[in-house]
Amino acid sequence: MLGAINTAPMSTASMSMAPRAVPHSFMLRAKFSRWAAVHWSAGILLVSSRWRRSLAPIHLSRSRTGLVASRAHSSKPVGLHFFSDSNFKPLRDQFVNSVVDKDIKLNETIVEDLNVIKQRTAGGVPVYQFKTKLLMDALEDAESEEVMLISDVDIQFLGEVMPFVQQGIAGRDMCFQREFTKLGVNIGFVAIRRTPAAIDFWHHVWKELPSGRARPIVNNLLYTNKVPNLRWGCFPPEIWASSQAFDGLTIPKEIALHHANWIIRDYSGDGGADASNPTAKLQQLSELRRAVQEESDIKQEEIAQRIREDPVCCLAKVYTKDTNCEGYKGEYSKTLIHVR
């Protein structure tokens, strides 16, 4: 077992949250190739194409992130792997258009149909399997010790994230977004170093996927130390998931990333519970961006408060392991432990 890992939140300098222009120009480097059909136990997903994009240098008038990187930026961009299908194109477009860091190369996989299970908020086993296989393939293709990112597309960048990535992955195999401020990890945005321990971990995840959901499997593997040599930690709340509103005081002042993983759905309306309908996520992403650009603490707190008051599930039910909590039933049934 390796020594203890320092996972104290990274400090950020106090800076104003001035509005910034969203980058809109990319240098597209072709790597367009047909993928063969990928066979899953849940069905067949036809992958239509894979695009590799790298960002052209982006000139920012101002950076809101006060964090200073622990080392100089590498001359080699860090690959950010993500995927989507036609249902998620609006989310995909806002995700790509929001990227700020010039040291990120976008590696995109476009799928004809992810076979989303509409009643499952994250799309169910087909999506979990596809994402895990994509991640494992990217790790196999990477060089030893190379760092990569994998991300969902219901995410927007509100500032530079590479300083957080560089500090978060330093001396570690993986660094995860937090699910809540003090509990659990979320796999919506992950930094991974190509090491034997990281590869071994995701092989464990793959083997257990047919029996459950990716997020609880990942949490249980981490907290029960199934891969004992794995060095891991969590990003600070500035790499924010909306589920953190449940136990966080408010949205971080220096928020650099927003993951709309917890949304308020209108289950009474048509398609309100449909996981393939991105409308609610797009609304939250747009609303928070406006609140940040306007430097409106009141509007940001209103967004967080609505999430905390969501009647579908509440943080208290998670902490007390209330079996009536549909949103996170059994998620932390094996262990209830604070994030590192």
Coordinates of C-alpha atoms in Angstrom, one line a residue:
M1 CA 0.0 0.0 0.0
L2 CA 1.4 3.4 -0.9
G3 CA 1.7 6.2 1.5
A4 CA -1.2 8.5 2.4
I5 CA -2.3 11.0 -0.3
N6 CA -2.8 14.6 0.5
T7 CA -6.3 15.4 -0.8
A8 CA -6.9 18.8 0.9
P9 CA -8.8 21.2 -1.4
M10 CA -6.5 23.2 -3.6
S11 CA -6.5 26.9 -2.9
T12 CA -7.4 29.5 -5.4
A13 CA -6.7 33.2 -5.3
S14 CA -9.6 35.6 -5.0
M15 CA -10.4 37.1 -8.3
S16 CA -13.5 38.7 -9.8
M17 CA -15.8 36.6 -11.9
A18 CA -15.7 38.8 -15.0
P19 CA -17.6 37.6 -18.1
R20 CA -15.4 36.0 -20.7
A21 CA -15.9 35.3 -24.3
V22 CA -16.7 31.7 -25.2
P23 CA -14.0 30.3 -27.6
H24 CA -15.5 29.6 -31.0
S25 CA -12.6 28.8 -33.3
F26 CA -11.1 25.4 -33.6
M27 CA -8.3 24.0 -35.7
L28 CA -9.7 20.7 -37.0
R29 CA -7.2 18.0 -37.7
A30 CA -8.8 15.3 -39.7
K31 CA -8.7 11.8 -38.3
F32 CA -11.9 10.5 -39.6
S33 CA -12.2 6.7 -39.5
R34 CA -14.9 4.2 -39.7
W35 CA -15.3 2.0 -36.6
A36 CA -16.6 -1.5 -36.9
A37 CA -19.8 -2.5 -35.1
V38 CA -19.2 -2.8 -31.3
H39 CA -21.0 -5.7 -29.7
W40 CA -22.3 -5.4 -26.2
S41 CA -24.3 -7.8 -24.0
A42 CA -27.0 -5.1 -24.1
G43 CA -27.2 -5.0 -27.9
I44 CA -25.2 -3.6 -30.8
L45 CA -24.0 -0.1 -31.0
L46 CA -23.0 1.1 -34.4
V47 CA -20.2 3.7 -34.1
S48 CA -20.4 5.9 -37.2
S49 CA -17.2 7.9 -36.8
R50 CA -14.5 9.1 -34.6
W51 CA -13.2 12.6 -34.8
R52 CA -10.0 13.9 -33.3
R53 CA -10.0 17.7 -32.7
S54 CA -7.3 19.8 -31.3
L55 CA -7.8 23.4 -30.1
A56 CA -6.2 26.3 -31.8
P57 CA -4.6 28.7 -29.3
I58 CA -7.3 30.7 -27.6
H59 CA -6.5 34.2 -26.4
L60 CA -8.3 35.0 -23.2
S61 CA -8.7 38.6 -22.1
R62 CA -8.7 37.4 -18.5
S63 CA -8.5 34.1 -16.6
R64 CA -10.8 33.8 -13.5
T65 CA -8.8 30.8 -12.1
G66 CA -6.2 32.0 -9.7
L67 CA -4.7 28.6 -9.2
V68 CA -1.1 28.3 -10.5
A69 CA -0.1 25.1 -12.1
S70 CA 2.3 22.9 -10.2
R71 CA 4.5 22.6 -13.3
A72 CA 4.9 24.3 -16.7
H73 CA 2.4 23.2 -19.3
S74 CA 3.5 20.3 -21.3
S75 CA 4.1 20.9 -25.0
K76 CA 1.9 17.9 -25.7
P77 CA -1.8 18.6 -25.3
V78 CA -3.8 16.5 -22.9
G79 CA -6.5 14.4 -24.7
L80 CA -10.0 14.9 -23.5
H81 CA -12.2 11.9 -24.6
F82 CA -16.0 12.2 -24.9
F83 CA -18.9 10.7 -26.8
S84 CA -22.4 11.5 -27.8
D85 CA -25.2 10.4 -30.1
S86 CA -27.8 12.4 -32.1
N87 CA -30.1 12.9 -29.1
F88 CA -27.2 14.6 -27.2
K89 CA -26.0 16.8 -30.1
P90 CA -27.2 20.0 -28.3
L91 CA -25.3 19.1 -25.2
R92 CA -22.3 18.1 -27.3
D93 CA -22.2 21.4 -29.1
Q94 CA -22.4 23.5 -25.9
F95 CA -19.7 21.3 -24.3
V96 CA -17.3 21.7 -27.3
N97 CA -17.9 25.5 -27.6
S98 CA -17.3 26.1 -23.9
V99 CA -13.7 24.7 -23.8
V100 CA -11.2 27.3 -22.6
D101 CA -7.8 25.5 -22.1
K102 CA -5.5 25.6 -25.1
D103 CA -3.6 22.5 -23.7
I104 CA -6.6 20.2 -24.3
K105 CA -7.1 18.1 -27.5
L106 CA -10.7 16.9 -28.0
N107 CA -11.0 13.3 -28.9
E108 CA -14.6 12.7 -29.9
T109 CA -16.6 9.5 -30.6
I110 CA -19.9 9.9 -32.3
V111 CA -22.4 7.0 -32.0
E112 CA -25.5 6.4 -34.1
D113 CA -27.5 5.4 -31.1
L114 CA -26.4 4.8 -27.5
N115 CA -29.5 2.7 -26.8
V116 CA -30.2 4.8 -23.8
I117 CA -32.7 3.3 -21.3
K118 CA -35.0 6.3 -21.1
Q119 CA -36.2 5.6 -17.6
R120 CA -32.6 5.7 -16.2
T121 CA -31.3 9.2 -15.5
A122 CA -27.8 8.3 -16.8
G123 CA -29.0 6.1 -19.6
G124 CA -28.4 2.7 -18.0
V125 CA -26.0 -0.2 -18.7
P126 CA -25.5 0.4 -22.5
V127 CA -24.1 3.9 -21.7
Y128 CA -22.0 2.7 -18.8
Q129 CA -20.5 -0.1 -20.9
F130 CA -19.8 2.2 -23.8
K131 CA -18.1 4.8 -21.7
T132 CA -16.0 2.3 -19.8
K133 CA -14.9 0.5 -23.0
L134 CA -14.0 3.9 -24.6
L135 CA -12.0 4.8 -21.5
M136 CA -10.2 1.4 -21.5
D137 CA -9.3 1.7 -25.2
A138 CA -8.0 5.2 -24.7
L139 CA -5.8 4.0 -21.8
E140 CA -4.4 1.1 -24.0
D141 CA -3.5 3.6 -26.7
A142 CA -1.8 6.0 -24.4
E143 CA 1.9 6.1 -23.6
S144 CA 3.1 4.9 -20.2
E145 CA 2.4 7.6 -17.5
E146 CA 0.5 9.7 -20.1
V147 CA -2.4 11.7 -18.5
M148 CA -5.8 11.8 -20.2
L149 CA -9.3 13.1 -19.4
I150 CA -12.7 11.6 -20.0
S151 CA -15.8 13.6 -19.7
D152 CA -19.6 13.5 -20.1
V153 CA -21.1 16.2 -22.4
D154 CA -23.6 17.5 -19.9
I155 CA -20.7 19.7 -18.7
Q156 CA -19.6 23.2 -19.5
F157 CA -16.3 24.9 -18.8
L158 CA -16.4 28.3 -17.1
G159 CA -12.7 28.8 -16.7
E160 CA -9.4 27.0 -17.2
V161 CA -9.4 23.4 -15.8
M162 CA -5.9 22.3 -16.6
P163 CA -4.3 23.9 -13.5
F164 CA -6.7 21.8 -11.4
V165 CA -6.0 18.7 -13.5
Q166 CA -2.2 19.1 -13.2
Q167 CA -2.4 19.5 -9.4
G168 CA -5.1 16.9 -9.0
I169 CA -3.3 14.1 -10.9
A170 CA 0.2 14.9 -9.5
G171 CA 1.5 11.7 -7.8
R172 CA -1.8 9.9 -8.5
D173 CA -3.3 7.4 -10.9
M174 CA -6.7 9.0 -11.0
C175 CA -8.5 12.1 -9.8
F176 CA -12.3 12.3 -9.8
Q177 CA -15.0 14.9 -9.6
R178 CA -16.8 14.9 -6.3
E179 CA -20.3 13.6 -6.2
F180 CA -21.1 15.5 -3.0
T181 CA -18.7 17.9 -1.3
K182 CA -17.8 15.4 1.4
L183 CA -19.0 12.1 0.0
G184 CA -18.4 9.9 -3.0
V185 CA -17.0 10.4 -6.5
N186 CA -18.6 11.2 -9.8
I187 CA -17.2 9.8 -13.1
G188 CA -18.5 12.7 -15.2
F189 CA -15.1 14.3 -15.3
V190 CA -12.0 12.2 -14.5
A191 CA -8.3 12.6 -15.0
I192 CA -6.4 9.3 -15.5
R193 CA -2.7 8.4 -15.7
R194 CA -1.8 5.4 -17.8
T195 CA -0.4 3.1 -15.1
P196 CA -0.9 -0.6 -14.4
A197 CA -3.0 0.3 -11.3
A198 CA -5.4 2.5 -13.4
I199 CA -5.8 -0.2 -16.1
D200 CA -6.4 -2.8 -13.5
F201 CA -9.0 -0.7 -11.8
W202 CA -11.1 -0.2 -15.0
H203 CA -10.9 -3.8 -15.8
H204 CA -12.5 -4.5 -12.4
V205 CA -15.2 -2.0 -13.3
W206 CA -15.8 -3.6 -16.6
K207 CA -16.2 -7.1 -15.0
E208 CA -18.8 -5.8 -12.5
L209 CA -20.8 -3.6 -14.9
P210 CA -23.4 -6.2 -15.9
S211 CA -24.5 -6.4 -12.3
G212 CA -25.1 -2.7 -11.6
R213 CA -24.4 1.0 -12.4
A214 CA -21.0 2.4 -13.1
R215 CA -21.0 5.1 -10.3
P216 CA -21.7 2.8 -7.3
I217 CA -19.4 0.2 -8.7
V218 CA -16.6 2.8 -9.0
N219 CA -17.3 4.1 -5.5
N220 CA -17.4 0.7 -3.9
L221 CA -14.2 -0.4 -5.6
L222 CA -12.4 2.8 -4.4
Y223 CA -13.6 2.7 -0.9
T224 CA -13.2 -1.0 -0.3
N225 CA -9.6 -0.9 -1.7
K226 CA -10.1 -3.6 -4.3
V227 CA -7.1 -2.3 -6.2
P228 CA -4.7 -1.7 -3.2
N229 CA -1.9 0.1 -5.1
L230 CA -4.2 2.6 -6.7
R231 CA -3.4 6.2 -5.9
W232 CA -6.5 8.4 -6.2
G233 CA -8.1 11.6 -5.0
C234 CA -10.8 14.2 -5.8
F235 CA -10.8 17.6 -7.4
P236 CA -11.8 20.5 -5.3
P237 CA -15.4 21.8 -5.5
E238 CA -14.4 24.3 -8.3
I239 CA -14.7 21.3 -10.6
W240 CA -18.4 21.4 -9.7
A241 CA -21.2 18.9 -10.1
S242 CA -24.7 20.1 -9.3
S243 CA -25.2 17.3 -6.9
Q244 CA -22.7 19.1 -4.7
A245 CA -25.4 21.7 -4.0
F246 CA -26.9 19.2 -1.5
D247 CA -24.1 19.6 1.1
G248 CA -22.1 22.6 -0.2
L249 CA -22.8 26.1 1.0
T250 CA -23.3 27.5 -2.4
I251 CA -21.7 27.4 -5.9
P252 CA -17.9 28.0 -5.6
K253 CA -16.8 31.5 -6.3
E254 CA -14.1 30.4 -8.7
I255 CA -16.1 27.7 -10.4
A256 CA -14.2 26.4 -13.4
L257 CA -16.5 23.5 -14.5
H258 CA -20.2 22.8 -14.1
H259 CA -21.6 19.2 -14.5
A260 CA -25.4 19.2 -14.8
N261 CA -25.6 15.8 -13.2
W262 CA -28.5 16.7 -10.9
I263 CA -31.4 18.4 -12.6
I264 CA -35.0 19.1 -11.6
R265 CA -37.2 17.1 -13.9
D266 CA -40.9 17.7 -14.6
Y267 CA -42.1 14.1 -14.3
S268 CA -45.7 15.3 -15.1
G269 CA -44.8 16.6 -18.5
D270 CA -44.2 14.7 -21.8
G271 CA -40.7 13.3 -21.8
G272 CA -39.8 14.7 -18.4
A273 CA -38.3 11.5 -17.2
D274 CA -36.7 10.6 -20.6
A275 CA -32.9 10.3 -20.2
S276 CA -32.5 11.0 -23.9
N277 CA -34.2 14.4 -23.6
P278 CA -31.4 17.0 -22.8
T279 CA -33.8 19.9 -22.3
A280 CA -33.6 20.2 -18.5
K281 CA -29.8 19.8 -18.6
L282 CA -29.4 22.6 -21.2
Q283 CA -31.6 24.9 -19.1
Q284 CA -29.5 24.4 -16.0
L285 CA -26.2 24.9 -18.0
S286 CA -27.5 28.1 -19.6
E287 CA -28.9 29.5 -16.4
L288 CA -25.8 28.9 -14.4
R289 CA -23.5 30.4 -17.1
R290 CA -25.6 33.6 -17.2
A291 CA -25.5 33.8 -13.4
V292 CA -21.7 33.4 -13.4
Q293 CA -21.2 35.9 -16.2
E294 CA -23.4 38.4 -14.4
E295 CA -21.4 37.8 -11.2
S296 CA -24.8 37.3 -9.5
D297 CA -24.4 35.5 -6.1
I298 CA -28.2 35.7 -5.7
K299 CA -29.0 33.9 -8.9
Q300 CA -26.3 31.3 -8.2
E301 CA -27.7 30.7 -4.8
E302 CA -31.2 30.4 -6.2
I303 CA -30.0 27.6 -8.6
A304 CA -28.3 25.7 -5.7
Q305 CA -31.4 26.1 -3.5
R306 CA -33.7 24.7 -6.1
I307 CA -31.5 21.6 -6.3
R308 CA -31.3 21.2 -2.5
E309 CA -35.1 21.3 -2.4
D310 CA -35.7 18.7 -5.1
P311 CA -38.4 16.5 -3.7
V312 CA -37.2 13.4 -5.6
C313 CA -34.3 12.9 -3.3
C314 CA -32.3 14.7 -0.6
L315 CA -28.9 14.4 0.9
A316 CA -30.2 13.4 4.3
K317 CA -31.6 10.3 2.7
V318 CA -28.2 9.4 1.3
Y319 CA -26.5 9.9 4.6
T320 CA -29.1 7.9 6.4
K321 CA -29.2 5.3 3.7
D322 CA -32.9 5.7 3.4
T323 CA -34.1 2.8 1.2
N324 CA -37.0 5.0 -0.1
C325 CA -34.5 7.2 -1.9
E326 CA -34.9 6.3 -5.5
G327 CA -32.2 8.5 -6.9
Y328 CA -29.4 6.8 -4.9
K329 CA -30.9 3.6 -3.7
G330 CA -28.1 1.3 -2.5
E331 CA -25.4 3.6 -3.9
Y332 CA -23.3 3.7 -0.7
S333 CA -24.8 0.6 0.9
K334 CA -21.4 -1.0 1.5
T335 CA -19.5 1.9 2.9
L336 CA -20.4 5.4 4.0
I337 CA -17.1 7.3 4.0
H338 CA -16.0 10.8 3.3
V339 CA -14.0 11.6 0.1
R340 CA -10.3 11.8 0.4

